[in-house]
Coordinates of N, CA and C in Angstrom, one line a residue:
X1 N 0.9 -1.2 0.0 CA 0.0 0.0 0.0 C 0.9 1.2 0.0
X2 N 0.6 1.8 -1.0 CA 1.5 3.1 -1.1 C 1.3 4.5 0.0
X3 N 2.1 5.0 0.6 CA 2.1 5.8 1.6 C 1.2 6.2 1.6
X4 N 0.8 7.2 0.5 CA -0.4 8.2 0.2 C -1.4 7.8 0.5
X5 N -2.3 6.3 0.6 CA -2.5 5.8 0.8 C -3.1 5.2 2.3
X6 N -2.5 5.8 3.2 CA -2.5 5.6 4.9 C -2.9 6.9 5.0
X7 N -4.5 6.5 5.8 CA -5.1 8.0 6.1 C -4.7 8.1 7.6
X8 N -3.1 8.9 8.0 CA -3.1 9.3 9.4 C -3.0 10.7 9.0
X9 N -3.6 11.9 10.3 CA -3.7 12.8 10.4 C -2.6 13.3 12.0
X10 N -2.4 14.5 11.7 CA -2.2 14.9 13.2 C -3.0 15.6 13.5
X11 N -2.7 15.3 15.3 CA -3.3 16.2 16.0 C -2.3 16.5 16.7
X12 N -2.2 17.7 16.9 CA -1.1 18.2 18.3 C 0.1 17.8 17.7
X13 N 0.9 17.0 19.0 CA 2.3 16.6 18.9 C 2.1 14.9 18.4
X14 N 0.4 14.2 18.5 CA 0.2 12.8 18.5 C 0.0 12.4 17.0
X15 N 0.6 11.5 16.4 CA 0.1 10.9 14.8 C -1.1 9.9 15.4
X16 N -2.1 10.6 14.3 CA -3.3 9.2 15.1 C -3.9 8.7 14.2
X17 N -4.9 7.5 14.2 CA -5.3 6.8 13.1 C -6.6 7.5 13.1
X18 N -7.6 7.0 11.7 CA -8.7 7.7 11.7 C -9.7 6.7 12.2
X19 N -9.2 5.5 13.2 CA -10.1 4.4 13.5 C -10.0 4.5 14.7
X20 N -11.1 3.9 15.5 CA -10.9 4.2 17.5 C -11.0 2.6 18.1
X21 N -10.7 1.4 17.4 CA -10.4 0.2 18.0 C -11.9 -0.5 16.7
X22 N -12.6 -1.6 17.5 CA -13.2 -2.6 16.7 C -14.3 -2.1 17.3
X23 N -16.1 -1.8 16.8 CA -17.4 -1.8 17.8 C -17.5 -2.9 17.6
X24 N -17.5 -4.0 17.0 CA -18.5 -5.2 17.3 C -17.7 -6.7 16.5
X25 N -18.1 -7.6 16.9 CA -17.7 -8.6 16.4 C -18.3 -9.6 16.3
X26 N -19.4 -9.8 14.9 CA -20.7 -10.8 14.7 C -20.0 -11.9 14.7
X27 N -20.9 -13.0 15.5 CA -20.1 -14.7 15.7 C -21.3 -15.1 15.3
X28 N -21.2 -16.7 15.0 CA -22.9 -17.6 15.7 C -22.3 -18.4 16.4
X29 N -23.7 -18.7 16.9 CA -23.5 -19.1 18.5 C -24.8 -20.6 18.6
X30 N -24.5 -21.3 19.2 CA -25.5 -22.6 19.3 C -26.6 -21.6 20.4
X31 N -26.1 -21.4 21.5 CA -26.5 -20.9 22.9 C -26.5 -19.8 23.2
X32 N -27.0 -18.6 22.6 CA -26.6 -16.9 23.0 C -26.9 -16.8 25.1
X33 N -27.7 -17.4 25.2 CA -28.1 -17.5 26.9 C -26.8 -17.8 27.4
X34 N -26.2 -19.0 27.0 CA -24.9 -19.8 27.9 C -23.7 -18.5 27.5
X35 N -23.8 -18.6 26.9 CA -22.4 -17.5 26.3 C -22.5 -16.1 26.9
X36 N -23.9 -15.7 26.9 CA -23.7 -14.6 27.6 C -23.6 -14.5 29.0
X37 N -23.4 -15.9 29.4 CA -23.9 -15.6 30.7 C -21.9 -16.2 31.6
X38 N -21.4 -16.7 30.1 CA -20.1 -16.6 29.8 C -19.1 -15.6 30.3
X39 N -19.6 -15.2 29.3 CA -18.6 -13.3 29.4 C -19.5 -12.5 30.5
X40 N -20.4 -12.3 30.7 CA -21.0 -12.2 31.9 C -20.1 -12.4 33.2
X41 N -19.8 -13.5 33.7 CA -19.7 -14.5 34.8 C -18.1 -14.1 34.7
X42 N -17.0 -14.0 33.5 CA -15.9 -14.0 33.5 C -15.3 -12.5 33.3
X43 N -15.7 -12.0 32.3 CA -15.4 -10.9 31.8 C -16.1 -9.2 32.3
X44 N -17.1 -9.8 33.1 CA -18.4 -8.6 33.7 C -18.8 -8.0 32.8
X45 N -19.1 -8.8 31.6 CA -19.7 -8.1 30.1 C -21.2 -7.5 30.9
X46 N -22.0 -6.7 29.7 CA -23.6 -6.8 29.8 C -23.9 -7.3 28.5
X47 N -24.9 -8.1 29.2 CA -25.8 -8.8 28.0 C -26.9 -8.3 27.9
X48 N -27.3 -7.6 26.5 CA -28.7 -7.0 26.1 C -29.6 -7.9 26.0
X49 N -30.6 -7.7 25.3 CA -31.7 -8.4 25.2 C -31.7 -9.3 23.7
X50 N -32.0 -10.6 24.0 CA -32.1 -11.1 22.8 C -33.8 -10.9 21.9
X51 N -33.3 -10.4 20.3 CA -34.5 -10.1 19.7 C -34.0 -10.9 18.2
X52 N -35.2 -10.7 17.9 CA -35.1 -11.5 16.2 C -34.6 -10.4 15.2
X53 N -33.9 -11.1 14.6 CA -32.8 -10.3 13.7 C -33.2 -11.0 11.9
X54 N -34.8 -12.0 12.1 CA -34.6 -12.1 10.5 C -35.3 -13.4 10.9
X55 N -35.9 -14.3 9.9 CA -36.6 -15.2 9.8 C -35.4 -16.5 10.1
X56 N -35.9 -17.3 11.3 CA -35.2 -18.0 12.0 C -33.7 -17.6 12.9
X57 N -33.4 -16.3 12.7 CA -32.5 -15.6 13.6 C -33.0 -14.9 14.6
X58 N -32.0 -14.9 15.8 CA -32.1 -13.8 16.5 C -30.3 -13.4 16.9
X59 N -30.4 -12.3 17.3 CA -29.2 -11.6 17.6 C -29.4 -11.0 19.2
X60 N -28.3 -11.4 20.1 CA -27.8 -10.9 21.2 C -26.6 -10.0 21.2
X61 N -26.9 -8.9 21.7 CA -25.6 -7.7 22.6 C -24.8 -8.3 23.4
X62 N -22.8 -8.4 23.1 CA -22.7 -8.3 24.7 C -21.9 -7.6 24.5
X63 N -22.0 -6.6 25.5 CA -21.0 -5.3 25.9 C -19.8 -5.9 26.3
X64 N -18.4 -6.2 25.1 CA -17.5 -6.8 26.4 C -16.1 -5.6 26.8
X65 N -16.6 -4.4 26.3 CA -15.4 -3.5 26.8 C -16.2 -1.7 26.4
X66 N -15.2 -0.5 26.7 CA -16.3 0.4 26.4 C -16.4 0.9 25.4
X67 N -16.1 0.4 24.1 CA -16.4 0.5 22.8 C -17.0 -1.1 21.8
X68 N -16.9 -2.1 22.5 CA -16.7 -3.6 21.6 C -17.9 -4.1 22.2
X69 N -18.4 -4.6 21.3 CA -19.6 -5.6 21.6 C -19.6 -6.6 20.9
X70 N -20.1 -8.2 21.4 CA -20.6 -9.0 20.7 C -21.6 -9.4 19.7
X71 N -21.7 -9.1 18.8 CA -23.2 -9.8 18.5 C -23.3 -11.0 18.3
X72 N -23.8 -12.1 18.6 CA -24.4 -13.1 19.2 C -25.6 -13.3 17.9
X73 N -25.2 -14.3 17.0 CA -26.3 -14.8 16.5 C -26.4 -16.3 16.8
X74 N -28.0 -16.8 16.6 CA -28.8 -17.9 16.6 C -29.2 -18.0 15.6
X75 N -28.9 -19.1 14.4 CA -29.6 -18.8 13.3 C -29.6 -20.8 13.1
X76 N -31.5 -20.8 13.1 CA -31.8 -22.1 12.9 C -31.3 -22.8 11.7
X77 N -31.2 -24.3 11.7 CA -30.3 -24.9 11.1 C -28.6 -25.0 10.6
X78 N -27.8 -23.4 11.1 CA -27.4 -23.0 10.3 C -26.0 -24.0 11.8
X79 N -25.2 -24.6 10.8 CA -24.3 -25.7 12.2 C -23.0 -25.1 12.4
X80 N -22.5 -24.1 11.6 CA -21.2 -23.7 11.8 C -20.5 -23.3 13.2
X81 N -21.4 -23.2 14.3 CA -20.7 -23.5 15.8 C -20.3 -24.6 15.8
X82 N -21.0 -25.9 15.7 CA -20.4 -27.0 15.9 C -19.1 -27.5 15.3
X83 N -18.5 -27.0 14.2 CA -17.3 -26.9 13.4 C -16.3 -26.4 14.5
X84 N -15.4 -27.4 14.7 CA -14.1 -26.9 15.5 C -12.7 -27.6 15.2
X85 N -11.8 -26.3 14.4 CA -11.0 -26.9 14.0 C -9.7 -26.5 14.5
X86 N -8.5 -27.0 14.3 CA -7.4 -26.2 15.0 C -6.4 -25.1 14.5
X87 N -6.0 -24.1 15.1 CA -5.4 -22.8 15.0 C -5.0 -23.0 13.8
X88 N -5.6 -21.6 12.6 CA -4.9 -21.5 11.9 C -5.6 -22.3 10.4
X89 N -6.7 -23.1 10.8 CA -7.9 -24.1 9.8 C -8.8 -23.1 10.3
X90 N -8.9 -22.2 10.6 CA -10.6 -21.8 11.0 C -11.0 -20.3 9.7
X91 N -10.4 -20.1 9.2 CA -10.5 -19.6 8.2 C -10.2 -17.9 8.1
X92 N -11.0 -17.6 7.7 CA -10.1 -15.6 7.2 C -10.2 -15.0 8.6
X93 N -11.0 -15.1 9.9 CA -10.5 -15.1 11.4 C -10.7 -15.8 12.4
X94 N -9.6 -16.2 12.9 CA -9.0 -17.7 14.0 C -9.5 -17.4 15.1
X95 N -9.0 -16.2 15.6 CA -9.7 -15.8 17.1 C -9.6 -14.6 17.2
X96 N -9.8 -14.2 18.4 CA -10.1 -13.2 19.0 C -9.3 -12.5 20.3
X97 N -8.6 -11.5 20.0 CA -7.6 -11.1 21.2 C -8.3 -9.8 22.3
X98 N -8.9 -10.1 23.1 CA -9.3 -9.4 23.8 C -7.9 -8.9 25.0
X99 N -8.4 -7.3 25.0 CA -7.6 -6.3 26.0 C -7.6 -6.3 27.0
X100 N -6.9 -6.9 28.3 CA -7.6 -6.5 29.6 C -7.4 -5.1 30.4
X101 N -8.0 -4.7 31.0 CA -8.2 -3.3 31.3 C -6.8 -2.9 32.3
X102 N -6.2 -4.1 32.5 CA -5.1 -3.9 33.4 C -5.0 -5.0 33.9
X103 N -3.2 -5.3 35.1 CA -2.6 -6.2 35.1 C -3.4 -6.9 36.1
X104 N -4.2 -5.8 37.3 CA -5.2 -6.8 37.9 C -6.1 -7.7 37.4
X105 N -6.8 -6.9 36.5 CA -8.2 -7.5 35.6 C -8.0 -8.9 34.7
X106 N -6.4 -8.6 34.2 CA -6.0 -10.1 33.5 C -5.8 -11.2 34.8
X107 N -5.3 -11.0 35.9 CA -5.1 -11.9 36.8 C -7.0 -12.6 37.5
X108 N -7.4 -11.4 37.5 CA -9.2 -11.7 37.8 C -9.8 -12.8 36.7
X109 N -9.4 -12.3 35.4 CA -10.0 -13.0 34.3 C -9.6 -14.6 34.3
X110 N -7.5 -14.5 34.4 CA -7.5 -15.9 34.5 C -7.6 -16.8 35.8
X111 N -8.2 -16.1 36.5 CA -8.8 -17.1 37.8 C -10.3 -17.5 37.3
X112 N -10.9 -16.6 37.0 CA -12.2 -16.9 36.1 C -12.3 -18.0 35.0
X113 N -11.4 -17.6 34.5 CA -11.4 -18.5 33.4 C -11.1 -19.8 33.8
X114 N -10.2 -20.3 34.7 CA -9.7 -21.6 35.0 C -11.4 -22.1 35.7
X115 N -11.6 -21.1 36.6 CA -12.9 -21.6 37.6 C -13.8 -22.4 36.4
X116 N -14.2 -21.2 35.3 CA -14.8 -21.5 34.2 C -14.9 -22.8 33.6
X117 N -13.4 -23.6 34.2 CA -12.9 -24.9 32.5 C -12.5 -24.4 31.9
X118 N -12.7 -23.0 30.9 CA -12.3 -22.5 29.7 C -10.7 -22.4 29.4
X119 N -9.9 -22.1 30.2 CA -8.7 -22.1 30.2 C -7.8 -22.9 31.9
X120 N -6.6 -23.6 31.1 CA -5.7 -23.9 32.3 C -5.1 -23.2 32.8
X121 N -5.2 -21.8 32.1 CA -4.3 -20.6 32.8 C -2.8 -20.3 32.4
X122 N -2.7 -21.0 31.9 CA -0.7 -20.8 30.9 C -1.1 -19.6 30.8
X123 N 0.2 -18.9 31.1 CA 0.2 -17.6 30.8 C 1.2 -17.7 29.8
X124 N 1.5 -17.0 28.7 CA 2.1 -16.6 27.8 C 2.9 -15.2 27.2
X125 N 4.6 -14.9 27.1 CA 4.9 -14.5 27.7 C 5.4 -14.1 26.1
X126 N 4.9 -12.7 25.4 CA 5.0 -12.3 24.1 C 5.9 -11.3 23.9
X127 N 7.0 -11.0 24.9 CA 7.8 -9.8 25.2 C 6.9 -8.7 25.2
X128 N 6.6 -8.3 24.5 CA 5.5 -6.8 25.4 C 4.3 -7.3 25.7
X129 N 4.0 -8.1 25.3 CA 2.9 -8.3 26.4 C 2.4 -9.5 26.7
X130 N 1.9 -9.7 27.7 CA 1.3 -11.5 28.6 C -0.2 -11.7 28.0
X131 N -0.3 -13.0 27.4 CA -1.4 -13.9 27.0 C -1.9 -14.9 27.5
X132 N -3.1 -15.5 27.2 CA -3.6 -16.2 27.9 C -5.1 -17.1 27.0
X133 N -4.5 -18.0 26.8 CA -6.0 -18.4 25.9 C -6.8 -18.8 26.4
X134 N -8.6 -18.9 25.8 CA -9.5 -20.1 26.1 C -10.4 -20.1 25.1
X135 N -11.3 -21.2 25.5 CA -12.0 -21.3 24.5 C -13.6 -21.7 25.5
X136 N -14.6 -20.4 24.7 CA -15.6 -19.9 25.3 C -17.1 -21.4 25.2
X137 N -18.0 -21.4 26.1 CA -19.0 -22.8 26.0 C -18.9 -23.0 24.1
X138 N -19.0 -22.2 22.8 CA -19.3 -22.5 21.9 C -17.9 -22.6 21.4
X139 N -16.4 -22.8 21.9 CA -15.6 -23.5 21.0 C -14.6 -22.6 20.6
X140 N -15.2 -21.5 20.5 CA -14.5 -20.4 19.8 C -13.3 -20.0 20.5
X141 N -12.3 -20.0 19.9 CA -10.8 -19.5 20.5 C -10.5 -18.0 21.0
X142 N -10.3 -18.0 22.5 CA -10.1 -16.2 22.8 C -8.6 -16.3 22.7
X143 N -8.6 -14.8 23.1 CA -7.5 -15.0 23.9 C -7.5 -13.6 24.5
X144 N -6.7 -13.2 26.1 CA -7.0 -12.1 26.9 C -5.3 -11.9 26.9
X145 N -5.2 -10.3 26.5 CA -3.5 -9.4 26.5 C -3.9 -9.1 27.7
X146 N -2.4 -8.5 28.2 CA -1.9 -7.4 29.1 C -0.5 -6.9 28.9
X147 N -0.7 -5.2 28.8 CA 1.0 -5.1 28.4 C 1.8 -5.4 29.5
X148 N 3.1 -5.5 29.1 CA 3.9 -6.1 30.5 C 4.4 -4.8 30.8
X149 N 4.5 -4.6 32.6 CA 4.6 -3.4 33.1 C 6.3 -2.9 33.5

């Protein structure tokens, strides 16, 4: 991509991008109730209300940071949750790297997450920053950063 091409602007003394992170991130889901009640239980998401998004769908909110939400579909017959393959077979996106809000909130999450089953807790050690994988009741591969302090 040719320079010209990169829309950064300044402001001030800061180069900044013209994007402010990810709003949302549509999945499907076997269980929108179990899952939300997932990130819920581990993450302190809020889960909206589940409504119909289309003939045999419905779509669920979950708030899991203060810009990013889940959406959460249910869509009858359709089996692609039950498909579970390993890192790197899952197609144009593998997983999902969620931010923790800080070095407490990663240590909260991977107590959670072990309580959960979801993860054993390895922590992973990326030179700038510590990881942590799992994988949520429908299969799907996380993973939770923290920069190292």
């Amino acid at each position: 991509m040719a320079v010209e091409h990169l829309e950064l602007h300044q402001r001030g003394d800061a180069l900044s991008m013209l994007l402010d992170g990810i709003n949302h991130i549509a999945i499907i889901s076997k269980d929108a109730g179990k899952l939300g009640e997932f990130y819920r239980t581990v993450f302190d998401a809020i889960v909206g209300p589940t409504r119909g998004h289309g003939p045999g769908e419905t779509m669920t909110n979950i708030k899991i940071g203060p810009s990013t939400e889940l959406n959460v579909f249910v869509i009858s017959g359709n089996t692609e949750a039950d498909r579970q393959t390993p890192m790197w077979g899952r197609g144009r996106i593998d997983h999902i790297g969620l931010a923790a809000a800080s070095p407490e909130a990663f240590k909260t999450i991977q107590a959670r997450l072990v309580e959960a089953g979801a993860s054993d807790g390895t922590v992973n050690d990326f030179g700038a920053v510590l990881s942590m994988f799992f994988r949520d009741p429908d299969g799907l591969e996380g993973e939770v950063l923290v920069p190292k302090g």
